[in-house]
PDB file of C-alpha atoms in Angstrom:
ATOM      1  CA  MET A1463     124.602 317.294  92.522  1.00 42.00           C
ATOM      2  CA  PRO A1464     125.587 316.809  96.195  1.00 42.00           C
ATOM      3  CA  SER A1465     126.498 320.036  97.941  1.00 42.00           C
ATOM      4  CA  LEU A1466     130.034 320.746  99.085  1.00 39.00           C
ATOM      5  CA  SER A1467     128.904 320.861 102.691  1.00 40.00           C
ATOM      6  CA  ALA A1468     127.652 317.324 102.321  1.00 40.00           C
ATOM      7  CA  THR A1469     130.917 315.996 100.956  1.00 39.00           C
ATOM      8  CA  ALA A1470     133.551 318.127 102.708  1.00 40.00           C
ATOM      9  CA  PRO A1471     135.249 316.446 105.687  1.00 43.00           C
ATOM     10  CA  THR A1472     134.214 317.979 108.996  1.00 45.00           C
ATOM     11  CA  ALA A1473     135.848 317.706 112.401  1.00 43.00           C
ATOM     12  CA  GLU A1474     133.137 315.264 113.446  1.00 46.00           C
ATOM     13  CA  ASN A1475     133.725 313.088 110.368  1.00 48.00           C
ATOM     14  CA  LEU A1476     137.471 313.025 110.973  1.00 44.00           C
ATOM     15  CA  ALA A1477     137.046 312.296 114.666  1.00 45.00           C
ATOM     16  CA  ASP A1478     134.725 309.436 113.748  1.00 49.00           C
ATOM     17  CA  GLY A1479     137.396 308.247 111.314  1.00 49.00           C
ATOM     18  CA  ALA A1480     140.005 308.276 114.066  1.00 50.00           C
ATOM     19  CA  ALA A1481     137.686 306.316 116.336  1.00 54.00           C
ATOM     20  CA  THR A1482     137.031 303.854 113.511  1.00 56.00           C
ATOM     21  CA  SER A1483     140.795 303.428 113.081  1.00 66.00           C
ATOM     22  CA  VAL A1484     141.132 302.548 116.765  1.00 69.00           C
ATOM     23  CA  GLU A1485     138.245 300.122 116.449  1.00 71.00           C
ATOM     24  CA  SER A1486     139.711 298.380 113.399  1.00 73.00           C
ATOM     25  CA  ARG A1487     143.240 298.131 114.819  1.00 81.00           C
ATOM     26  CA  PHE A1488     142.605 297.249 118.442  1.00 85.00           C
ATOM     27  CA  GLY A1489     139.033 295.953 118.474  1.00 82.00           C
ATOM     28  CA  LYS A1490     135.882 297.413 120.001  1.00 85.00           C
ATOM     29  CA  PRO A1491     134.144 295.412 122.738  1.00 83.00           C
ATOM     30  CA  SER A1492     130.698 294.071 121.949  1.00 82.00           C
ATOM     31  CA  GLY A1493     128.914 295.216 125.093  1.00 81.00           C
ATOM     32  CA  GLY A1494     128.866 295.500 128.847  1.00 87.00           C
ATOM     33  CA  TRP A1495     131.056 297.694 131.021  1.00 90.00           C
ATOM     34  CA  ARG A1496     133.949 297.393 128.568  1.00 89.00           C
ATOM     35  CA  LEU A1497     131.888 299.061 125.832  1.00 90.00           C
ATOM     36  CA  SER A1498     130.896 301.872 128.206  1.00 90.00           C
ATOM     37  CA  LEU A1499     134.531 302.364 129.190  1.00 92.00           C
ATOM     38  CA  TYR A1500     135.588 302.303 125.527  1.00 89.00           C
ATOM     39  CA  ALA A1501     133.072 305.051 124.709  1.00 88.00           C
ATOM     40  CA  VAL A1502     134.524 307.291 127.423  1.00 89.00           C
ATOM     41  CA  ILE A1503     138.200 306.734 126.577  1.00 88.00           C
ATOM     42  CA  PHE A1504     138.253 306.427 122.788  1.00 84.00           C
ATOM     43  CA  GLU A1505     135.104 308.168 121.506  1.00 80.00           C
ATOM     44  CA  SER A1506     135.896 311.840 121.974  1.00 74.00           C
ATOM     45  CA  GLU A1507     132.668 313.126 120.365  1.00 76.00           C
ATOM     46  CA  THR A1508     130.537 312.014 123.296  1.00 82.00           C
ATOM     47  CA  ARG A1509     130.033 314.299 126.289  1.00 86.00           C
ATOM     48  CA  ALA A1510     131.799 311.865 128.597  1.00 88.00           C
ATOM     49  CA  GLY A1511     134.604 311.448 126.059  1.00 85.00           C
ATOM     50  CA  ARG A1512     135.179 315.196 125.806  1.00 86.00           C
ATOM     51  CA  ALA A1513     135.227 315.539 129.584  1.00 89.00           C
ATOM     52  CA  PHE A1514     137.734 312.686 129.804  1.00 90.00           C
ATOM     53  CA  ASP A1515     139.988 314.232 127.147  1.00 86.00           C
ATOM     54  CA  LEU A1516     139.959 317.679 128.774  1.00 88.00           C
ATOM     55  CA  SER A1517     140.679 316.201 132.200  1.00 91.00           C
ATOM     56  CA  LEU A1518     143.522 314.113 130.808  1.00 89.00           C
ATOM     57  CA  ILE A1519     145.049 317.120 129.015  1.00 87.00           C
ATOM     58  CA  ALA A1520     144.943 319.107 132.268  1.00 90.00           C
ATOM     59  CA  VAL A1521     146.661 316.300 134.198  1.00 90.00           C
ATOM     60  CA  ILE A1522     149.318 315.865 131.491  1.00 87.00           C
ATOM     61  CA  LEU A1523     150.142 319.582 131.317  1.00 89.00           C
ATOM     62  CA  PHE A1524     150.208 319.927 135.091  1.00 91.00           C
ATOM     63  CA  SER A1525     152.484 316.890 135.467  1.00 88.00           C
ATOM     64  CA  VAL A1526     154.869 318.239 132.813  1.00 87.00           C
ATOM     65  CA  MET A1527     154.952 321.594 134.611  1.00 91.00           C
ATOM     66  CA  VAL A1528     155.883 319.793 137.835  1.00 89.00           C
ATOM     67  CA  VAL A1529     158.717 317.950 136.069  1.00 84.00           C
ATOM     68  CA  VAL A1530     160.069 321.219 134.652  1.00 87.00           C
ATOM     69  CA  LEU A1531     159.849 323.173 137.917  1.00 91.00           C
ATOM     70  CA  ASP A1532     161.334 320.311 139.923  1.00 87.00           C
ATOM     71  CA  SER A1533     164.529 320.560 137.866  1.00 85.00           C
ATOM     72  CA  VAL A1534     165.224 324.071 139.261  1.00 91.00           C
ATOM     73  CA  PRO A1535     167.417 323.612 142.383  1.00 91.00           C
ATOM     74  CA  SER A1536     165.956 326.535 144.335  1.00 93.00           C
ATOM     75  CA  ILE A1537     162.363 325.442 143.656  1.00 93.00           C
ATOM     76  CA  HIS A1538     163.180 321.795 144.367  1.00 90.00           C
ATOM     77  CA  ALA A1539     164.701 322.718 147.744  1.00 93.00           C
ATOM     78  CA  ARG A1540     161.456 324.383 148.809  1.00 93.00           C
ATOM     79  CA  TRP A1541     158.779 322.327 147.087  1.00 93.00           C
ATOM     80  CA  GLY A1542     160.530 318.999 146.473  1.00 89.00           C
ATOM     81  CA  ASP A1543     158.365 317.023 148.925  1.00 91.00           C
ATOM     82  CA  THR A1544     155.156 318.470 147.479  1.00 94.00           C
ATOM     83  CA  PHE A1545     156.317 317.697 143.952  1.00 91.00           C
ATOM     84  CA  GLY A1546     157.107 314.141 145.046  1.00 88.00           C
ATOM     85  CA  ILE A1547     153.564 313.640 146.333  1.00 92.00           C
ATOM     86  CA  LEU A1548     152.088 315.165 143.188  1.00 92.00           C
ATOM     87  CA  GLU A1549     154.247 312.911 141.039  1.00 87.00           C
ATOM     88  CA  TRP A1550     152.867 309.840 142.758  1.00 89.00           C
ATOM     89  CA  VAL A1551     149.325 311.125 142.264  1.00 92.00           C
ATOM     90  CA  PHE A1552     149.994 311.658 138.556  1.00 91.00           C
ATOM     91  CA  THR A1553     151.617 308.246 138.248  1.00 89.00           C
ATOM     92  CA  LEU A1554     148.641 306.523 139.876  1.00 93.00           C
ATOM     93  CA  VAL A1555     146.234 308.382 137.577  1.00 92.00           C
ATOM     94  CA  PHE A1556     148.211 307.369 134.493  1.00 91.00           C
ATOM     95  CA  THR A1557     148.481 303.796 135.769  1.00 93.00           C
ATOM     96  CA  VAL A1558     144.724 303.473 136.208  1.00 94.00           C
ATOM     97  CA  GLU A1559     144.163 305.062 132.801  1.00 91.00           C
ATOM     98  CA  TYR A1560     146.664 302.717 131.116  1.00 92.00           C
ATOM     99  CA  ILE A1561     145.047 299.644 132.666  1.00 94.00           C
ATOM    100  CA  ALA A1562     141.605 300.934 131.663  1.00 93.00           C
ATOM    101  CA  ARG A1563     142.729 301.377 128.051  1.00 91.00           C
ATOM    102  CA  LEU A1564     144.014 297.817 127.904  1.00 92.00           C
ATOM    103  CA  ALA A1565     140.933 296.438 129.657  1.00 92.00           C
ATOM    104  CA  CYS A1566     138.397 297.932 127.244  1.00 91.00           C
ATOM    105  CA  LEU A1567     140.131 296.831 124.029  1.00 91.00           C
ATOM    106  CA  HIS A1568     139.600 293.542 122.244  1.00 86.00           C
ATOM    107  CA  ARG A1569     143.306 293.306 121.303  1.00 88.00           C
ATOM    108  CA  PRO A1570     145.162 294.937 124.226  1.00 90.00           C
ATOM    109  CA  LEU A1571     148.604 293.538 123.373  1.00 91.00           C
ATOM    110  CA  ARG A1572     148.493 295.155 119.942  1.00 91.00           C
ATOM    111  CA  TYR A1573     147.739 298.493 121.590  1.00 90.00           C
ATOM    112  CA  ALA A1574     150.536 297.995 124.132  1.00 91.00           C
ATOM    113  CA  ARG A1575     153.021 297.544 121.257  1.00 90.00           C
ATOM    114  CA  SER A1576     151.749 300.554 119.307  1.00 88.00           C
ATOM    115  CA  PHE A1577     153.442 303.967 119.352  1.00 84.00           C
ATOM    116  CA  TYR A1578     150.947 305.591 121.697  1.00 81.00           C
ATOM    117  CA  GLY A1579     150.823 302.476 123.843  1.00 87.00           C
ATOM    118  CA  VAL A1580     154.577 302.764 124.430  1.00 88.00           C
ATOM    119  CA  ILE A1581     154.195 306.498 125.176  1.00 84.00           C
ATOM    120  CA  ASP A1582     151.465 305.677 127.704  1.00 86.00           C
ATOM    121  CA  LEU A1583     153.789 303.185 129.378  1.00 88.00           C
ATOM    122  CA  LEU A1584     156.670 305.664 129.481  1.00 81.00           C
ATOM    123  CA  ALA A1585     154.352 308.136 131.208  1.00 80.00           C
ATOM    124  CA  LEU A1586     154.275 305.987 134.331  1.00 83.00           C
ATOM    125  CA  LEU A1587     157.252 303.613 134.154  1.00 83.00           C
ATOM    126  CA  PRO A1588     160.072 306.056 135.159  1.00 79.00           C
ATOM    127  CA  THR A1589     158.584 306.722 138.593  1.00 80.00           C
ATOM    128  CA  TYR A1590     158.373 303.009 139.406  1.00 83.00           C
ATOM    129  CA  LEU A1591     161.900 302.381 138.098  1.00 80.00           C
ATOM    130  CA  ALA A1592     163.295 305.255 140.173  1.00 77.00           C
ATOM    131  CA  ILE A1593     161.798 303.728 143.333  1.00 75.00           C
ATOM    132  CA  LEU A1594     162.689 300.099 142.637  1.00 76.00           C
ATOM    133  CA  THR A1595     166.156 300.812 141.212  1.00 74.00           C
ATOM    134  CA  PRO A1596     167.702 304.005 142.647  1.00 65.00           C
ATOM    135  CA  GLY A1597     170.504 303.844 140.090  1.00 62.00           C
ATOM    136  CA  LEU A1598     167.954 304.497 137.348  1.00 60.00           C
ATOM    137  CA  SER A1599     166.614 307.674 138.949  1.00 59.00           C
ATOM    138  CA  VAL A1600     168.143 309.659 136.079  1.00 60.00           C
ATOM    139  CA  LEU A1601     165.443 308.151 133.833  1.00 63.00           C
ATOM    140  CA  ILE A1602     162.740 309.991 135.767  1.00 66.00           C
ATOM    141  CA  ASP A1603     163.119 312.956 133.440  1.00 68.00           C
ATOM    142  CA  VAL A1604     161.753 310.745 130.648  1.00 71.00           C
ATOM    143  CA  ARG A1605     158.370 311.706 132.126  1.00 73.00           C
ATOM    144  CA  ILE A1606     158.477 314.756 129.880  1.00 75.00           C
ATOM    145  CA  LEU A1607     157.365 312.389 127.087  1.00 75.00           C
ATOM    146  CA  ARG A1608     153.904 312.609 128.629  1.00 77.00           C
ATOM    147  CA  LEU A1609     153.474 315.751 126.575  1.00 78.00           C
ATOM    148  CA  LEU A1610     153.346 313.614 123.404  1.00 77.00           C
ATOM    149  CA  ARG A1611     150.077 312.141 124.610  1.00 77.00           C
ATOM    150  CA  VAL A1612     148.368 315.467 123.986  1.00 76.00           C
ATOM    151  CA  PHE A1613     148.803 314.959 120.230  1.00 71.00           C
ATOM    152  CA  ARG A1614     146.888 311.686 120.402  1.00 69.00           C
ATOM    153  CA  ILE A1615     144.013 313.512 122.079  1.00 68.00           C
ATOM    154  CA  PHE A1616     144.095 316.266 119.449  1.00 64.00           C
ATOM    155  CA  LYS A1617     143.965 313.610 116.748  1.00 60.00           C
ATOM    156  CA  MET A1618     140.702 312.187 118.094  1.00 56.00           C
ATOM    157  CA  SER A1619     138.999 315.416 119.208  1.00 54.00           C
ATOM    158  CA  ARG A1620     137.502 318.495 117.575  1.00 59.00           C
ATOM    159  CA  TYR A1621     141.002 319.386 116.331  1.00 65.00           C
ATOM    160  CA  ALA A1622     141.029 316.343 114.061  1.00 64.00           C
ATOM    161  CA  ALA A1623     140.486 318.442 110.920  1.00 71.00           C
ATOM    162  CA  GLU A1624     143.473 320.691 111.671  1.00 76.00           C
ATOM    163  CA  TYR A1625     145.585 317.697 112.703  1.00 73.00           C
ATOM    164  CA  ARG A1626     144.842 315.883 109.460  1.00 77.00           C
ATOM    165  CA  ALA A1627     145.392 319.005 107.333  1.00 81.00           C
ATOM    166  CA  LEU A1628     148.856 319.545 108.818  1.00 82.00           C
ATOM    167  CA  ALA A1629     149.772 315.855 108.589  1.00 82.00           C
ATOM    168  CA  THR A1630     148.600 315.703 104.963  1.00 85.00           C
ATOM    169  CA  ALA A1631     150.560 318.843 104.056  1.00 86.00           C
ATOM    170  CA  LEU A1632     153.740 317.479 105.643  1.00 86.00           C
ATOM    171  CA  ALA A1633     153.317 314.110 103.935  1.00 87.00           C
ATOM    172  CA  ALA A1634     152.698 315.740 100.545  1.00 88.00           C
ATOM    173  CA  SER A1635     155.745 317.991 101.013  1.00 89.00           C
ATOM    174  CA  ARG A1636     158.182 315.341 102.193  1.00 90.00           C
ATOM    175  CA  ARG A1637     159.914 314.776  98.830  1.00 91.00           C
ATOM    176  CA  LYS A1638     160.366 318.475  98.162  1.00 90.00           C
ATOM    177  CA  ILE A1639     161.663 319.015 101.674  1.00 90.00           C
ATOM    178  CA  MET A1640     164.049 316.051 101.363  1.00 92.00           C
ATOM    179  CA  VAL A1641     165.439 317.474  98.118  1.00 92.00           C
ATOM    180  CA  PHE A1642     165.875 320.864  99.757  1.00 90.00           C
ATOM    181  CA  VAL A1643     167.541 319.362 102.840  1.00 90.00           C
ATOM    182  CA  GLY A1644     169.908 317.437 100.573  1.00 92.00           C
ATOM    183  CA  PHE A1645     170.795 320.652  98.763  1.00 91.00           C
ATOM    184  CA  VAL A1646     171.418 322.435 102.070  1.00 90.00           C
ATOM    185  CA  GLY A1647     173.606 319.542 103.215  1.00 92.00           C
ATOM    186  CA  MET A1648     175.758 319.784 100.105  1.00 94.00           C
ATOM    187  CA  VAL A1649     176.096 323.565 100.493  1.00 92.00           C
ATOM    188  CA  VAL A1650     177.111 323.188 104.135  1.00 93.00           C
ATOM    189  CA  LEU A1651     179.670 320.509 103.266  1.00 95.00           C
ATOM    190  CA  VAL A1652     181.205 322.492 100.385  1.00 94.00           C
ATOM    191  CA  LEU A1653     181.322 325.881 102.114  1.00 93.00           C
ATOM    192  CA  GLY A1654     182.427 324.358 105.418  1.00 93.00           C
ATOM    193  CA  THR A1655     185.318 322.638 103.679  1.00 95.00           C
ATOM    194  CA  LEU A1656     186.162 325.843 101.836  1.00 94.00           C
ATOM    195  CA  MET A1657     186.163 327.753 105.121  1.00 93.00           C
ATOM    196  CA  TYR A1658     188.534 325.169 106.609  1.00 94.00           C
ATOM    197  CA  VAL A1659     190.909 325.733 103.695  1.00 93.00           C
ATOM    198  CA  VAL A1660     190.651 329.529 103.887  1.00 93.00           C
ATOM    199  CA  GLU A1661     190.819 330.046 107.662  1.00 93.00           C
ATOM    200  CA  GLY A1662     192.677 326.953 108.842  1.00 91.00           C
ATOM    201  CA  PRO A1663     193.529 325.779 112.360  1.00 92.00           C
ATOM    202  CA  VAL A1664     195.202 329.071 113.229  1.00 92.00           C
ATOM    203  CA  HIS A1665     191.768 330.746 113.397  1.00 91.00           C
ATOM    204  CA  GLY A1666     189.999 327.910 115.187  1.00 92.00           C
ATOM    205  CA  PHE A1667     188.848 325.868 112.180  1.00 93.00           C
ATOM    206  CA  THR A1668     190.844 322.838 113.251  1.00 92.00           C
ATOM    207  CA  SER A1669     189.065 320.268 111.058  1.00 93.00           C
ATOM    208  CA  ILE A1670     186.389 319.921 108.404  1.00 94.00           C
ATOM    209  CA  PRO A1671     183.751 318.708 110.930  1.00 94.00           C
ATOM    210  CA  VAL A1672     184.412 321.812 113.046  1.00 93.00           C
ATOM    211  CA  ALA A1673     184.036 323.993 109.946  1.00 93.00           C
ATOM    212  CA  ILE A1674     180.791 322.195 109.041  1.00 94.00           C
ATOM    213  CA  TYR A1675     179.505 322.844 112.565  1.00 93.00           C
ATOM    214  CA  TRP A1676     180.277 326.539 112.062  1.00 93.00           C
ATOM    215  CA  ALA A1677     178.551 326.495 108.654  1.00 92.00           C
ATOM    216  CA  ILE A1678     175.391 324.951 110.107  1.00 92.00           C
ATOM    217  CA  SER A1679     175.199 327.440 112.983  1.00 90.00           C
ATOM    218  CA  THR A1680     175.773 330.319 110.550  1.00 90.00           C
ATOM    219  CA  MET A1681     173.301 329.165 107.900  1.00 89.00           C
ATOM    220  CA  THR A1682     170.565 328.592 110.480  1.00 86.00           C
ATOM    221  CA  THR A1683     171.169 332.157 111.776  1.00 81.00           C
ATOM    222  CA  VAL A1684     172.123 330.821 115.215  1.00 84.00           C
ATOM    223  CA  GLY A1685     175.703 332.103 115.250  1.00 78.00           C
ATOM    224  CA  PHE A1686     177.088 331.112 118.652  1.00 82.00           C
ATOM    225  CA  GLY A1687     180.165 333.276 118.124  1.00 81.00           C
ATOM    226  CA  ASP A1688     182.654 330.656 119.291  1.00 85.00           C
ATOM    227  CA  LEU A1689     184.159 330.559 115.777  1.00 88.00           C
ATOM    228  CA  VAL A1690     184.619 333.780 113.800  1.00 90.00           C
ATOM    229  CA  PRO A1691     186.329 334.152 110.395  1.00 93.00           C
ATOM    230  CA  LYS A1692     189.314 336.493 110.473  1.00 92.00           C
ATOM    231  CA  THR A1693     190.305 336.779 106.803  1.00 93.00           C
ATOM    232  CA  GLY A1694     188.529 338.844 104.177  1.00 93.00           C
ATOM    233  CA  LEU A1695     187.690 335.829 102.027  1.00 94.00           C
ATOM    234  CA  GLY A1696     186.385 333.965 105.074  1.00 93.00           C
ATOM    235  CA  ARG A1697     184.092 336.855 105.949  1.00 93.00           C
ATOM    236  CA  ALA A1698     182.836 336.943 102.363  1.00 94.00           C
ATOM    237  CA  ILE A1699     181.965 333.234 102.573  1.00 92.00           C
ATOM    238  CA  ALA A1700     180.262 333.871 105.909  1.00 92.00           C
ATOM    239  CA  SER A1701     178.199 336.673 104.351  1.00 92.00           C
ATOM    240  CA  VAL A1702     177.019 334.354 101.575  1.00 91.00           C
ATOM    241  CA  MET A1703     176.020 331.731 104.129  1.00 90.00           C
ATOM    242  CA  MET A1704     174.095 334.304 106.176  1.00 90.00           C
ATOM    243  CA  LEU A1705     172.090 335.272 103.100  1.00 90.00           C
ATOM    244  CA  LEU A1706     171.461 331.614 102.293  1.00 88.00           C
ATOM    245  CA  GLY A1707     170.211 331.207 105.848  1.00 88.00           C
ATOM    246  CA  TRP A1708     167.079 333.186 105.042  1.00 86.00           C
ATOM    247  CA  GLY A1709     166.257 330.655 102.350  1.00 83.00           C
ATOM    248  CA  VAL A1710     166.791 327.779 104.781  1.00 84.00           C
ATOM    249  CA  LEU A1711     164.023 329.223 106.936  1.00 82.00           C
ATOM    250  CA  ALA A1712     161.712 330.436 104.175  1.00 87.00           C
ATOM    251  CA  VAL A1713     161.702 327.612 101.623  1.00 88.00           C
ATOM    252  CA  PRO A1714     160.378 324.750 103.830  1.00 86.00           C
ATOM    253  CA  THR A1715     157.801 327.098 105.316  1.00 86.00           C
ATOM    254  CA  GLY A1716     156.622 328.067 101.841  1.00 89.00           C
ATOM    255  CA  ILE A1717     156.468 324.453 100.683  1.00 89.00           C
ATOM    256  CA  VAL A1718     154.323 323.326 103.614  1.00 87.00           C
ATOM    257  CA  SER A1719     152.142 326.457 103.478  1.00 87.00           C
ATOM    258  CA  ALA A1720     151.443 325.911  99.769  1.00 88.00           C
ATOM    259  CA  GLU A1721     150.423 322.317 100.427  1.00 86.00           C
ATOM    260  CA  MET A1722     148.120 323.384 103.268  1.00 83.00           C
ATOM    261  CA  VAL A1723     146.448 325.953 101.007  1.00 84.00           C
ATOM    262  CA  ARG A1724     146.094 323.332  98.283  1.00 83.00           C
ATOM    263  CA  HIS A1725     144.637 320.853 100.761  1.00 75.00           C
ATOM    264  CA  GLY A1726     142.104 323.398 101.950  1.00 74.00           C
ATOM    265  CA  ARG A1727     141.101 324.252  98.377  1.00 74.00           C
ATOM    266  CA  ASP A1728     141.129 320.856  96.686  1.00 67.00           C
ATOM    267  CA  GLY A1729     140.926 318.410  99.590  1.00 59.00           C
ATOM    268  CA  SER A1730     143.353 315.637 100.423  1.00 53.00           C
ATOM    269  CA  PRO A1731     144.998 313.482  97.704  1.00 54.00           C
ATOM    270  CA  GLU A1732     142.571 310.686  98.543  1.00 52.00           C
ATOM    271  CA  GLU A1733     139.622 313.026  98.117  1.00 53.00           C
ATOM    272  CA  ARG A1734     140.982 314.414  94.827  1.00 54.00           C
ATOM    273  CA  SER A1735     141.444 310.910  93.399  1.00 56.00           C
ATOM    274  CA  ALA A1736     138.088 309.609  94.622  1.00 54.00           C
ATOM    275  CA  PRO A1737     135.450 308.989  91.942  1.00 58.00           C
ATOM    276  CA  ALA A1738     132.611 311.430  91.563  1.00 53.00           C
ATOM    277  CA  PRO A1739     129.648 310.666  93.831  1.00 54.00           C
ATOM    278  CA  ALA A1740     126.811 308.788  92.242  1.00 56.00           C
ATOM    279  CA  PRO A1741     123.676 310.799  91.454  1.00 54.00           C
ATOM    280  CA  VAL A1742     120.891 310.545  94.004  1.00 53.00           C
ATOM    281  CA  GLU A1743     117.791 309.054  92.430  1.00 56.00           C
ATOM    282  CA  PRO A1744     114.368 309.837  93.935  1.00 52.00           C
ATOM    283  CA  PRO A1745     112.540 306.866  95.378  1.00 53.00           C
ATOM    284  CA  ALA A1746     110.167 305.077  93.033  1.00 54.00           C
ATOM    285  CA  GLY A1747     106.459 304.959  93.593  1.00 51.00           C
ATOM    286  CA  ARG A1748     106.066 308.609  94.623  1.00 50.00           C
ATOM    287  CA  GLY A1749     104.016 309.652  91.591  1.00 50.00           C
ATOM    288  CA  LEU A1750     104.712 310.570  87.992  1.00 46.00           C
ATOM    289  CA  LEU A1751     106.794 313.660  88.826  1.00 48.00           C
ATOM    290  CA  ALA A1752     109.119 311.698  91.124  1.00 48.00           C
ATOM    291  CA  ASP A1753     109.610 309.048  88.435  1.00 47.00           C
ATOM    292  CA  VAL A1754     110.426 311.567  85.715  1.00 44.00           C
ATOM    293  CA  ILE A1755     112.677 314.007  87.600  1.00 48.00           C
ATOM    294  CA  SER A1756     116.123 312.686  88.530  1.00 49.00           C
ATOM    295  CA  THR A1757     119.440 314.231  89.397  1.00 48.00           C
ATOM    296  CA  PRO A1758     121.637 314.634  86.262  1.00 50.00           C
ATOM    297  CA  ALA A1759     124.702 312.424  86.251  1.00 52.00           C
ATOM    298  CA  ALA A1760     128.089 314.049  86.774  1.00 52.00           C
ATOM    299  CA  ASP A1761     130.049 314.610  83.568  1.00 56.00           C
ATOM    300  CA  PRO A1762     133.835 314.204  84.166  1.00 56.00           C
ATOM    301  CA  SER A1763     134.564 315.568  80.684  1.00 61.00           C
ATOM    302  CA  ARG A1764     133.487 319.101  81.614  1.00 69.00           C
ATOM    303  CA  PRO A1765     136.426 320.512  83.590  1.00 77.00           C
ATOM    304  CA  CYS A1766     136.405 324.135  84.700  1.00 77.00           C
ATOM    305  CA  GLY A1767     138.705 326.330  82.636  1.00 73.00           C
ATOM    306  CA  ALA A1768     139.627 328.437  85.685  1.00 71.00           C
ATOM    307  CA  CYS A1769     140.423 325.915  88.420  1.00 72.00           C
ATOM    308  CA  GLY A1770     140.321 322.573  86.579  1.00 71.00           C
ATOM    309  CA  ALA A1771     137.635 320.990  88.758  1.00 74.00           C
ATOM    310  CA  GLY A1772     135.637 318.265  87.072  1.00 73.00           C
ATOM    311  CA  ALA A1773     132.672 316.009  87.834  1.00 70.00           C
ATOM    312  CA  HIS A1774     130.047 318.666  87.065  1.00 71.00           C
ATOM    313  CA  ALA A1775     126.419 317.793  86.512  1.00 73.00           C
ATOM    314  CA  ALA A1776     125.348 317.543  82.891  1.00 71.00           C
ATOM    315  CA  ASP A1777     123.161 320.654  83.182  1.00 73.00           C
ATOM    316  CA  ALA A1778     125.557 322.676  85.385  1.00 77.00           C
ATOM    317  CA  ARG A1779     126.253 326.206  84.148  1.00 75.00           C
ATOM    318  CA  PHE A1780     128.807 327.264  86.754  1.00 75.00           C
ATOM    319  CA  CYS A1781     131.801 325.580  88.410  1.00 76.00           C
ATOM    320  CA  ARG A1782     130.955 323.833  91.667  1.00 70.00           C
ATOM    321  CA  ARG A1783     134.223 325.015  93.229  1.00 70.00           C
ATOM    322  CA  CYS A1784     135.110 328.520  92.005  1.00 70.00           C
ATOM    323  CA  GLY A1785     131.782 329.657  90.534  1.00 70.00           C
ATOM    324  CA  GLN A1786     133.152 330.492  87.070  1.00 72.00           C
ATOM    325  CA  SER A1787     130.922 329.968  84.055  1.00 75.00           C
ATOM    326  CA  LEU A1788     131.405 326.610  82.342  1.00 76.00           C
ATOM    327  CA  GLY A1789     130.653 328.183  78.934  1.00 68.00           C
TER     328      GLY A1789
END
């Protein structure tokens, strides 16, 4: 029976899977300088690829920090010229990187239209638009979207296992979360309307949308304090909504956490539904012992009574997952 370490997905396996996805979607060059450039940019498990990813993360974080600090008037007055020079340096770096990504792919237009291709373009486009069209200088703050590029790097690096575990847990939880969000929406609508009836315009609840706004801020434990119930019944409704607010925070967290634990224990849905691995037969012609001894086939009809895992070898005495006796 293959060991769990041989079948469990590792960070390297998942990173290779991400690189394979890029190759299948956008095309890997066959050779030459384009293949060398592709290995540096898209294959994060190589030494050059890791160095490229770390350098790119540093540039992205530094550029985002410059955007944030430049929005402070006192800092801009003192360091505005320096920030302007740095912004051009960052823009040139991102421009060269964007062109390099397109140049080393077999289908560059498909990459340019993809989600991360658009994010890459938005990382450099605002600076050029602000220079060419001064009226569009307000768009320069869109540069903060550069931060989204870090997630693409995480997806293809040593964090691929954690990235996939979180994405799988969120995807598996989406229906439960949607049901819960729908329930919360109905509660907010009903109690907000009830608060409008109880308090009324005289206490600031001038319409149902205003009351719903108050209900959302109260249930999420934000409580701006701009609207406060004055009547006893209104305060009772507010108390109920405050208590419900704890559930709003706890329930989605519990749903996603349970799915992450399940993913770590049982694997992803694709791995759980995959057929049992075929037994490994020893090569023929290695003598009588090699021809007689073979790995027992997995028996799917022998599930574990403790955890339910199946696909045990015919001669297995203990569960391959939890270690309990198979009886």
